[in-house]
């Protein structure tokens, strides 16, 4: 039933019957006192506050730390659904790595005419410094987040690839901890696959990508822009959970051809740097000269094989939404297989015919900037005002190549807990993928983002979205 | 041991605990002054508040704002006034900010203790503090220290980080006890009180309360109090956890451990060895012969030097 006009609900079928994946959960739910659930809901928020699981809001100074609202009704994925998804994700991520490697080497894909050269030339995310260089182990995207949306029982689509620096994995882990603390009995009744070994797997995967010159156990460090960064909590959390160092640019410098951190004993070399700092701030000698977040000279060390940078500089090109629109071709080009996970239908406004279609149907479409992220700079036709639409029409006409457009999808819903009981809200799913030289692995779970406002399709935490614990059922 | 912590992290731990100690000590001083002021006339009460603010080094910023010394002005200034750069709310925020920056080097018990205390203190200090709820606020603040130190004792790995944290605590504590004693040094001048007669009972009680030493002192001295006894207690008694001798005995242990963990001895170790040894050999007569004020000033100067040497030895800053 592809393209069903009706919204697909994850928990209930159209007849109002509970779907199989939610059966055990719903039996439990019906046994609960609503009053008790209300109390637990409040407790959950207090517990996030106490633990300090917060994100900082850009541009605000005083009350700078906010909570991402947590909904305590889990989003459940059956073992069968998960097997299908993982196959599709593995295929896509393998293709992404091969694609990025190709972009910085022979560029077979543009030579063959499958991808227009213009998408690379002049693209800010494409880094000339990476040309001809292969990162240790040939891995570009060590950690990937694939944003999926669902519109029907078997209809999952990739909405976005996050190959640059996907965030949110700490919420996957903390949401589970919170659920287990609040409702331990649920986990004895429902067979939920564990996600808690993600940090261990991440550490192992990063270690497997260490440069050849590494002597003994690789030293791993997480590079954060600092405590005022919006995702600082996650940086500290991951470093802590991996037993890695949490470093800032001011801790690092190039010493004897290695990137080294200033310890109480002197400078000690780092083998793998999991950086949560954007490319342009990574090396003031190579990129933005004003950056104090990076390490002067790190790119030279990198190119001479002295350090692994995860994700590799220049991978951000894969997050470009114009490139995204070519992902079906990209997957087929590098894997020789048809994509298992389809893209959302995407109109490239650079193409005059598509532009005309988009302009004629603005009220029905979602328009996105090709370089945008986080739900900023987009137009959601059906909910936009006349003025916003007029505004976007101008933008499209003056710089069409800056935009793509997609149909407004009927994103699936799952109930959230409200004061009036369960009520459906739209959501998406971001599974996290780890890539090492000979392995692609996906932790059974992910980040489920949910729009808290009724009818809203925007799930981004920066715009009032919340999160849910994501359960993958064991067989 | 082949893994060393970041210099920045060591710095963060050291200062997190210095600030925490300063938070507690500020609360103790306010508590003691408030008690004292209750039993005095307005003029002497104002003098008490003036000396507390002087002790905390904030006389100039206070006087540029207020013309008079009253309790309610003084404690609000010390607890929450943004014109006071060292207001307790800002100090506690620094504790928490440092804790957040060194999150990977502290246990989650310690982090949670600090974060919860910050949330409570932040809330309590969001409004002006009236006399009627000052007591509750002080209790809340003191509990923050107790909780944090309890979490350290119970859950923190005894590695370099622990020793940097403790070093911060004892450098700050030694400084604070010396300041508090210096606040009343004139009452303890040999000419007035060496014979132990004319010391105002309220004054020495406040002094002891300012370092939470009143009970311990009474227990040890069976209620007898003279200047000599109090000074000896606060400087030389190794059994009292806020005395200079105790602080330095523990600081010496921490710095010795750090030297061992790093396989090299720095300037800070040398300095503390000399100072701790000198303190152990010191007699109370020698203190009074030198002059209490001179002794305390010299002590504070050397103490600051030890703090700087720790920062240098362990590469706190780039």
mmCIF file of C-alpha atoms in Angstrom, chain B:
data_model
loop_
_atom_site.group_PDB
_atom_site.id
_atom_site.type_symbol
_atom_site.label_atom_id
_atom_site.label_comp_id
_atom_site.label_asym_id
_atom_site.label_seq_id
_atom_site.Cartn_x
_atom_site.Cartn_y
_atom_site.Cartn_z
ATOM 1 C CA UNK B 1 51.340 3.847 34.938
ATOM 2 C CA UNK B 2 51.533 5.091 31.377
ATOM 3 C CA UNK B 3 48.385 7.130 31.055
ATOM 4 C CA UNK B 4 48.312 10.710 32.252
ATOM 5 C CA UNK B 5 45.405 13.064 32.481
ATOM 6 C CA UNK B 6 45.188 16.277 30.538
ATOM 7 C CA UNK B 7 46.779 19.307 32.152
ATOM 8 C CA UNK B 8 43.515 21.153 31.553
ATOM 9 C CA UNK B 9 41.601 18.411 33.360
ATOM 10 C CA UNK B 10 43.994 18.524 36.328
ATOM 11 C CA UNK B 11 43.488 22.283 36.406
ATOM 12 C CA UNK B 12 39.708 21.831 36.296
ATOM 13 C CA UNK B 13 39.718 19.356 39.181
ATOM 14 C CA UNK B 14 42.030 21.526 41.261
ATOM 15 C CA UNK B 15 39.879 24.620 40.805
ATOM 16 C CA UNK B 16 36.586 22.803 41.093
ATOM 17 C CA UNK B 17 37.591 21.842 44.612
ATOM 18 C CA UNK B 18 39.152 25.191 45.457
ATOM 19 C CA UNK B 19 35.887 26.880 44.540
ATOM 20 C CA UNK B 20 33.857 24.311 46.428
ATOM 21 C CA UNK B 21 35.969 24.947 49.511
ATOM 22 C CA UNK B 22 35.547 28.692 49.051
ATOM 23 C CA UNK B 23 31.785 28.241 48.775
ATOM 24 C CA UNK B 24 31.684 26.342 52.048
ATOM 25 C CA UNK B 25 34.008 28.727 53.829
ATOM 26 C CA UNK B 26 32.004 31.734 52.721
ATOM 27 C CA UNK B 27 28.867 30.114 54.105
ATOM 28 C CA UNK B 28 30.594 29.360 57.424
ATOM 29 C CA UNK B 29 31.775 32.938 57.782
ATOM 30 C CA UNK B 30 28.308 34.306 57.099
ATOM 31 C CA UNK B 31 26.789 31.859 59.544
ATOM 32 C CA UNK B 32 29.195 32.770 62.335
ATOM 33 C CA UNK B 33 28.890 36.512 61.716
ATOM 34 C CA UNK B 34 25.121 36.328 61.725
ATOM 35 C CA UNK B 35 25.139 34.574 65.097
ATOM 36 C CA UNK B 36 27.570 37.042 66.502
ATOM 37 C CA UNK B 37 25.633 40.041 65.213
ATOM 38 C CA UNK B 38 22.499 38.814 66.962
ATOM 39 C CA UNK B 39 24.139 39.289 70.326
ATOM 40 C CA UNK B 40 25.677 42.700 69.624
ATOM 41 C CA UNK B 41 24.661 46.301 69.366
ATOM 42 C CA UNK B 42 24.358 47.817 65.907
ATOM 43 C CA UNK B 43 27.820 49.340 65.887
ATOM 44 C CA UNK B 44 29.657 46.130 66.768
ATOM 45 C CA UNK B 45 27.384 44.136 64.457
ATOM 46 C CA UNK B 46 28.329 46.421 61.575
ATOM 47 C CA UNK B 47 31.961 45.922 62.524
ATOM 48 C CA UNK B 48 31.503 42.135 62.357
ATOM 49 C CA UNK B 49 30.121 42.326 58.843
ATOM 50 C CA UNK B 50 32.836 44.695 57.797
ATOM 51 C CA UNK B 51 35.501 42.294 58.979
ATOM 52 C CA UNK B 52 33.877 39.327 57.200
ATOM 53 C CA UNK B 53 33.761 41.243 53.931
ATOM 54 C CA UNK B 54 37.320 42.410 54.457
ATOM 55 C CA UNK B 55 38.413 38.831 55.104
ATOM 56 C CA UNK B 56 36.862 37.731 51.828
ATOM 57 C CA UNK B 57 38.682 40.524 50.042
ATOM 58 C CA UNK B 58 35.539 42.349 48.911
ATOM 59 C CA UNK B 59 35.652 45.575 50.930
ATOM 60 C CA UNK B 60 36.170 47.849 47.945
ATOM 61 C CA UNK B 61 33.405 46.377 45.824
ATOM 62 C CA UNK B 62 31.056 46.389 48.823
ATOM 63 C CA UNK B 63 31.741 49.972 49.800
ATOM 64 C CA UNK B 64 31.346 51.236 46.274
ATOM 65 C CA UNK B 65 27.812 49.924 46.493
ATOM 66 C CA UNK B 66 26.713 50.347 50.110
ATOM 67 C CA UNK B 67 27.465 53.161 52.537
ATOM 68 C CA UNK B 68 26.758 51.122 55.645
ATOM 69 C CA UNK B 69 27.301 47.620 56.925
ATOM 70 C CA UNK B 70 24.116 45.800 57.782
ATOM 71 C CA UNK B 71 23.559 42.085 57.955
ATOM 72 C CA UNK B 72 20.930 41.817 55.252
ATOM 73 C CA UNK B 73 23.022 43.886 52.832
ATOM 74 C CA UNK B 74 26.183 42.003 53.666
ATOM 75 C CA UNK B 75 24.893 38.477 53.251
ATOM 76 C CA UNK B 76 22.986 39.282 50.089
ATOM 77 C CA UNK B 77 26.135 40.899 48.742
ATOM 78 C CA UNK B 78 28.202 37.849 49.620
ATOM 79 C CA UNK B 79 25.675 35.287 48.490
ATOM 80 C CA UNK B 80 24.188 36.648 45.314
ATOM 81 C CA UNK B 81 25.157 40.163 44.286
ATOM 82 C CA UNK B 82 26.522 40.319 40.760
ATOM 83 C CA UNK B 83 28.521 43.414 41.694
ATOM 84 C CA UNK B 84 30.562 41.106 43.901
ATOM 85 C CA UNK B 85 32.719 39.087 41.526
ATOM 86 C CA UNK B 86 33.183 36.400 44.178
ATOM 87 C CA UNK B 87 29.537 36.049 45.141
ATOM 88 C CA UNK B 88 28.688 32.572 46.297
ATOM 89 C CA UNK B 89 26.276 31.939 43.463
ATOM 90 C CA UNK B 90 29.047 32.665 40.945
ATOM 91 C CA UNK B 91 31.500 30.498 42.908
ATOM 92 C CA UNK B 92 29.066 27.601 42.896
ATOM 93 C CA UNK B 93 28.502 28.090 39.199
ATOM 94 C CA UNK B 94 32.266 27.838 38.734
ATOM 95 C CA UNK B 95 32.281 24.599 40.725
ATOM 96 C CA UNK B 96 29.642 23.182 38.451
ATOM 97 C CA UNK B 97 31.187 24.529 35.230
ATOM 98 C CA UNK B 98 34.528 22.994 36.155
ATOM 99 C CA UNK B 99 32.802 19.730 37.060
ATOM 100 C CA UNK B 100 31.127 19.714 33.683
ATOM 101 C CA UNK B 101 34.426 20.380 31.932
ATOM 102 C CA UNK B 102 36.116 17.488 33.753
ATOM 103 C CA UNK B 103 33.070 15.258 33.544
ATOM 104 C CA UNK B 104 35.127 12.333 32.236
ATOM 105 C CA UNK B 105 37.520 12.512 35.199
ATOM 106 C CA UNK B 106 34.946 12.387 37.999
ATOM 107 C CA UNK B 107 32.506 9.692 39.063
ATOM 108 C CA UNK B 108 28.866 10.045 38.139
ATOM 109 C CA UNK B 109 28.023 10.122 41.879
ATOM 110 C CA UNK B 110 30.199 13.185 42.276
ATOM 111 C CA UNK B 111 28.827 14.841 39.161
ATOM 112 C CA UNK B 112 25.244 14.238 40.248
ATOM 113 C CA UNK B 113 25.969 15.560 43.742
ATOM 114 C CA UNK B 114 27.452 18.759 42.315
ATOM 115 C CA UNK B 115 24.745 19.195 39.693
ATOM 116 C CA UNK B 116 21.907 18.685 42.164
ATOM 117 C CA UNK B 117 23.485 21.032 44.682
ATOM 118 C CA UNK B 118 23.920 23.639 41.969
ATOM 119 C CA UNK B 119 20.256 23.346 40.978
ATOM 120 C CA UNK B 120 19.133 23.805 44.594
ATOM 121 C CA UNK B 121 21.509 26.655 45.375
ATOM 122 C CA UNK B 122 20.761 28.363 42.068
ATOM 123 C CA UNK B 123 17.088 28.256 42.957
ATOM 124 C CA UNK B 124 17.553 29.332 46.591
ATOM 125 C CA UNK B 125 19.686 32.320 45.562
ATOM 126 C CA UNK B 126 17.364 33.476 42.797
ATOM 127 C CA UNK B 127 15.612 35.757 45.323
ATOM 128 C CA UNK B 128 16.928 38.120 47.999
ATOM 129 C CA UNK B 129 17.619 36.264 51.229
ATOM 130 C CA UNK B 130 15.715 37.458 54.280
ATOM 131 C CA UNK B 131 16.948 36.857 57.793
ATOM 132 C CA UNK B 132 14.231 34.280 58.340
ATOM 133 C CA UNK B 133 15.519 31.952 55.646
ATOM 134 C CA UNK B 134 19.238 32.639 55.837
ATOM 135 C CA UNK B 135 19.694 29.604 58.065
ATOM 136 C CA UNK B 136 18.110 27.247 55.563
ATOM 137 C CA UNK B 137 20.198 28.631 52.727
ATOM 138 C CA UNK B 138 23.413 28.224 54.719
ATOM 139 C CA UNK B 139 22.477 24.630 55.548
ATOM 140 C CA UNK B 140 21.856 23.922 51.882
ATOM 141 C CA UNK B 141 25.250 25.332 50.926
ATOM 142 C CA UNK B 142 27.147 23.437 53.591
ATOM 143 C CA UNK B 143 25.428 20.256 52.542
ATOM 144 C CA UNK B 144 26.749 20.747 49.003
ATOM 145 C CA UNK B 145 30.292 20.364 50.347
ATOM 146 C CA UNK B 146 29.414 17.395 52.504
ATOM 147 C CA UNK B 147 27.715 15.593 49.610
ATOM 148 C CA UNK B 148 30.558 16.260 47.198
ATOM 149 C CA UNK B 149 33.279 15.162 49.622
ATOM 150 C CA UNK B 150 31.242 12.089 50.497
ATOM 151 C CA UNK B 151 30.956 11.216 46.806
ATOM 152 C CA UNK B 152 34.707 11.682 46.403
ATOM 153 C CA UNK B 153 35.429 9.440 49.377
ATOM 154 C CA UNK B 154 33.066 6.723 48.215
ATOM 155 C CA UNK B 155 33.395 6.671 44.477
ATOM 156 C CA UNK B 156 36.455 8.356 43.049
ATOM 157 C CA UNK B 157 39.355 6.432 41.662
ATOM 158 C CA UNK B 158 42.502 7.063 43.741
ATOM 159 C CA UNK B 159 44.577 8.201 40.801
ATOM 160 C CA UNK B 160 46.138 11.523 39.902
ATOM 161 C CA UNK B 161 42.712 13.168 39.531
ATOM 162 C CA UNK B 162 41.803 12.414 43.138
ATOM 163 C CA UNK B 163 45.050 13.970 44.312
ATOM 164 C CA UNK B 164 44.581 17.114 42.217
ATOM 165 C CA UNK B 165 41.091 17.484 43.652
ATOM 166 C CA UNK B 166 42.323 17.075 47.204
ATOM 167 C CA UNK B 167 45.267 19.387 46.603
ATOM 168 C CA UNK B 168 42.778 22.065 45.529
ATOM 169 C CA UNK B 169 40.766 21.490 48.681
ATOM 170 C CA UNK B 170 43.722 21.827 51.033
ATOM 171 C CA UNK B 171 45.451 24.755 49.352
ATOM 172 C CA UNK B 172 42.161 26.653 49.579
ATOM 173 C CA UNK B 173 41.404 25.507 53.110
ATOM 174 C CA UNK B 174 44.805 26.520 54.435
ATOM 175 C CA UNK B 175 44.387 29.922 52.830
ATOM 176 C CA UNK B 176 40.922 30.298 54.283
ATOM 177 C CA UNK B 177 41.828 29.326 57.843
ATOM 178 C CA UNK B 178 44.775 31.707 57.750
ATOM 179 C CA UNK B 179 42.481 34.516 56.546
ATOM 180 C CA UNK B 180 39.877 33.837 59.201
ATOM 181 C CA UNK B 181 42.500 33.849 61.915
ATOM 182 C CA UNK B 182 44.011 37.021 60.534
ATOM 183 C CA UNK B 183 40.557 38.630 60.652
ATOM 184 C CA UNK B 184 40.783 38.621 64.444
ATOM 185 C CA UNK B 185 44.516 38.780 64.917
ATOM 186 C CA UNK B 186 44.283 42.111 66.708
ATOM 187 C CA UNK B 187 42.179 40.512 69.405
ATOM 188 C CA UNK B 188 44.883 37.979 69.916
ATOM 189 C CA UNK B 189 47.825 40.329 70.149
ATOM 190 C CA UNK B 190 50.214 39.192 72.866
ATOM 191 C CA UNK B 191 49.893 42.424 74.800
ATOM 192 C CA UNK B 192 46.178 42.003 75.217
ATOM 193 C CA UNK B 193 45.556 38.333 75.548
ATOM 194 C CA UNK B 194 48.766 36.440 75.919
ATOM 195 C CA UNK B 195 47.902 35.943 79.540
ATOM 196 C CA UNK B 196 44.558 34.623 78.453
ATOM 197 C CA UNK B 197 42.199 36.754 80.430
ATOM 198 C CA UNK B 198 40.492 39.486 78.461
ATOM 199 C CA UNK B 199 39.423 37.648 75.346
ATOM 200 C CA UNK B 200 35.791 38.270 74.606
ATOM 201 C CA UNK B 201 33.976 34.928 74.754
ATOM 202 C CA UNK B 202 31.702 35.930 71.869
ATOM 203 C CA UNK B 203 34.655 36.836 69.686
ATOM 204 C CA UNK B 204 36.493 33.546 70.061
ATOM 205 C CA UNK B 205 33.272 31.653 69.694
ATOM 206 C CA UNK B 206 32.677 33.342 66.354
ATOM 207 C CA UNK B 207 36.220 32.641 65.253
ATOM 208 C CA UNK B 208 35.829 28.956 65.987
ATOM 209 C CA UNK B 209 32.424 28.815 64.382
ATOM 210 C CA UNK B 210 33.818 30.399 61.242
ATOM 211 C CA UNK B 211 35.854 27.248 60.761
ATOM 212 C CA UNK B 212 33.274 24.901 62.296
ATOM 213 C CA UNK B 213 35.702 24.245 65.128
ATOM 214 C CA UNK B 214 33.709 25.333 68.179
ATOM 215 C CA UNK B 215 32.534 21.895 69.209
ATOM 216 C CA UNK B 216 35.875 20.233 68.632
ATOM 217 C CA UNK B 217 37.675 22.908 70.568
ATOM 218 C CA UNK B 218 35.321 22.666 73.548
ATOM 219 C CA UNK B 219 35.678 18.902 73.560
ATOM 220 C CA UNK B 220 39.455 19.097 73.559
ATOM 221 C CA UNK B 221 39.703 21.906 76.062
ATOM 222 C CA UNK B 222 36.868 21.080 78.377
ATOM 223 C CA UNK B 223 35.340 24.502 77.916
ATOM 224 C CA UNK B 224 38.495 26.430 78.758
ATOM 225 C CA UNK B 225 39.434 29.024 76.163
ATOM 226 C CA UNK B 226 42.271 31.448 75.736
ATOM 227 C CA UNK B 227 43.923 33.076 72.766
ATOM 228 C CA UNK B 228 46.930 30.837 72.913
ATOM 229 C CA UNK B 229 44.776 27.729 72.959
ATOM 230 C CA UNK B 230 42.683 28.844 69.984
ATOM 231 C CA UNK B 231 45.645 29.864 67.884
ATOM 232 C CA UNK B 232 47.418 26.628 68.683
ATOM 233 C CA UNK B 233 44.279 24.699 67.730
ATOM 234 C CA UNK B 234 43.796 26.408 64.382
ATOM 235 C CA UNK B 235 47.441 26.423 63.361
ATOM 236 C CA UNK B 236 49.109 23.414 64.909
ATOM 237 C CA UNK B 237 46.521 20.818 65.884
ATOM 238 C CA UNK B 238 46.754 18.021 63.319
ATOM 239 C CA UNK B 239 43.562 16.455 64.613
ATOM 240 C CA UNK B 240 41.406 19.371 63.490
ATOM 241 C CA UNK B 241 40.570 19.052 59.761
ATOM 242 C CA UNK B 242 40.631 22.792 59.104
ATOM 243 C CA UNK B 243 43.888 23.556 60.877
ATOM 244 C CA UNK B 244 46.916 24.635 58.893
ATOM 245 C CA UNK B 245 48.880 21.625 60.149
ATOM 246 C CA UNK B 246 46.203 19.156 59.067
ATOM 247 C CA UNK B 247 45.741 20.825 55.661
ATOM 248 C CA UNK B 248 49.469 20.723 55.008
ATOM 249 C CA UNK B 249 49.933 17.215 56.224
ATOM 250 C CA UNK B 250 47.310 16.073 53.702
ATOM 251 C CA UNK B 251 48.497 18.384 50.960
ATOM 252 C CA UNK B 252 51.955 16.908 51.407
ATOM 253 C CA UNK B 253 50.560 13.388 51.018
ATOM 254 C CA UNK B 254 48.696 14.391 47.838
ATOM 255 C CA UNK B 255 51.719 16.032 46.287
ATOM 256 C CA UNK B 256 53.981 13.120 47.248
ATOM 257 C CA UNK B 257 51.563 10.740 45.552
ATOM 258 C CA UNK B 258 51.477 12.936 42.448
ATOM 259 C CA UNK B 259 55.290 12.946 42.321
ATOM 260 C CA UNK B 260 55.288 9.178 42.567
ATOM 261 C CA UNK B 261 52.646 8.805 39.839
ATOM 262 C CA UNK B 262 54.618 11.077 37.543
ATOM 263 C CA UNK B 263 57.992 9.595 38.411
ATOM 264 C CA UNK B 264 59.442 13.030 38.998
ATOM 265 C CA UNK B 265 59.442 15.575 41.791
ATOM 266 C CA UNK B 266 58.507 19.156 40.981
ATOM 267 C CA UNK B 267 58.852 22.476 42.745
ATOM 268 C CA UNK B 268 55.489 22.127 44.488
ATOM 269 C CA UNK B 269 56.693 18.993 46.291
ATOM 270 C CA UNK B 270 59.795 20.763 47.452
ATOM 271 C CA UNK B 271 57.846 23.734 48.730
ATOM 272 C CA UNK B 272 55.286 21.672 50.601
ATOM 273 C CA UNK B 273 57.984 19.498 52.140
ATOM 274 C CA UNK B 274 59.707 22.579 53.520
ATOM 275 C CA UNK B 275 56.486 24.225 54.660
ATOM 276 C CA UNK B 276 54.980 21.118 56.221
ATOM 277 C CA UNK B 277 58.204 20.337 58.038
ATOM 278 C CA UNK B 278 58.466 23.897 59.296
ATOM 279 C CA UNK B 279 54.874 23.729 60.494
ATOM 280 C CA UNK B 280 55.500 20.451 62.306
ATOM 281 C CA UNK B 281 58.493 21.959 64.135
ATOM 282 C CA UNK B 282 56.715 25.197 64.932
ATOM 283 C CA UNK B 283 55.734 26.082 68.491
ATOM 284 C CA UNK B 284 53.008 28.470 69.463
ATOM 285 C CA UNK B 285 55.572 30.617 71.276
ATOM 286 C CA UNK B 286 57.466 31.036 68.030
ATOM 287 C CA UNK B 287 54.275 32.184 66.310
ATOM 288 C CA UNK B 288 53.624 34.840 68.905
ATOM 289 C CA UNK B 289 57.263 35.868 68.941
ATOM 290 C CA UNK B 290 57.185 36.454 65.209
ATOM 291 C CA UNK B 291 53.827 38.174 65.534
ATOM 292 C CA UNK B 292 50.639 36.399 64.526
ATOM 293 C CA UNK B 293 49.768 38.779 61.724
ATOM 294 C CA UNK B 294 53.272 38.527 60.228
ATOM 295 C CA UNK B 295 53.184 34.769 60.493
ATOM 296 C CA UNK B 296 49.790 34.524 58.763
ATOM 297 C CA UNK B 297 50.723 36.920 55.981
ATOM 298 C CA UNK B 298 53.884 34.961 55.265
ATOM 299 C CA UNK B 299 51.972 31.712 55.360
ATOM 300 C CA UNK B 300 49.399 32.933 52.836
ATOM 301 C CA UNK B 301 52.114 34.124 50.498
ATOM 302 C CA UNK B 302 53.922 30.773 50.551
ATOM 303 C CA UNK B 303 50.614 28.969 50.191
ATOM 304 C CA UNK B 304 49.817 30.898 47.009
ATOM 305 C CA UNK B 305 53.271 30.015 45.742
ATOM 306 C CA UNK B 306 52.561 26.326 46.265
ATOM 307 C CA UNK B 307 49.337 26.688 44.270
ATOM 308 C CA UNK B 308 51.227 28.303 41.391
ATOM 309 C CA UNK B 309 53.954 25.663 41.517
ATOM 310 C CA UNK B 310 51.354 22.880 41.231
ATOM 311 C CA UNK B 311 49.912 24.569 38.136
ATOM 312 C CA UNK B 312 53.360 24.821 36.574
ATOM 313 C CA UNK B 313 54.621 21.373 37.539
ATOM 314 C CA UNK B 314 51.606 19.676 36.072
ATOM 315 C CA UNK B 315 51.106 21.827 32.976
ATOM 316 C CA UNK B 316 47.688 23.181 33.914
ATOM 317 C CA UNK B 317 47.953 25.799 31.188
ATOM 318 C CA UNK B 318 49.416 25.758 27.717
#
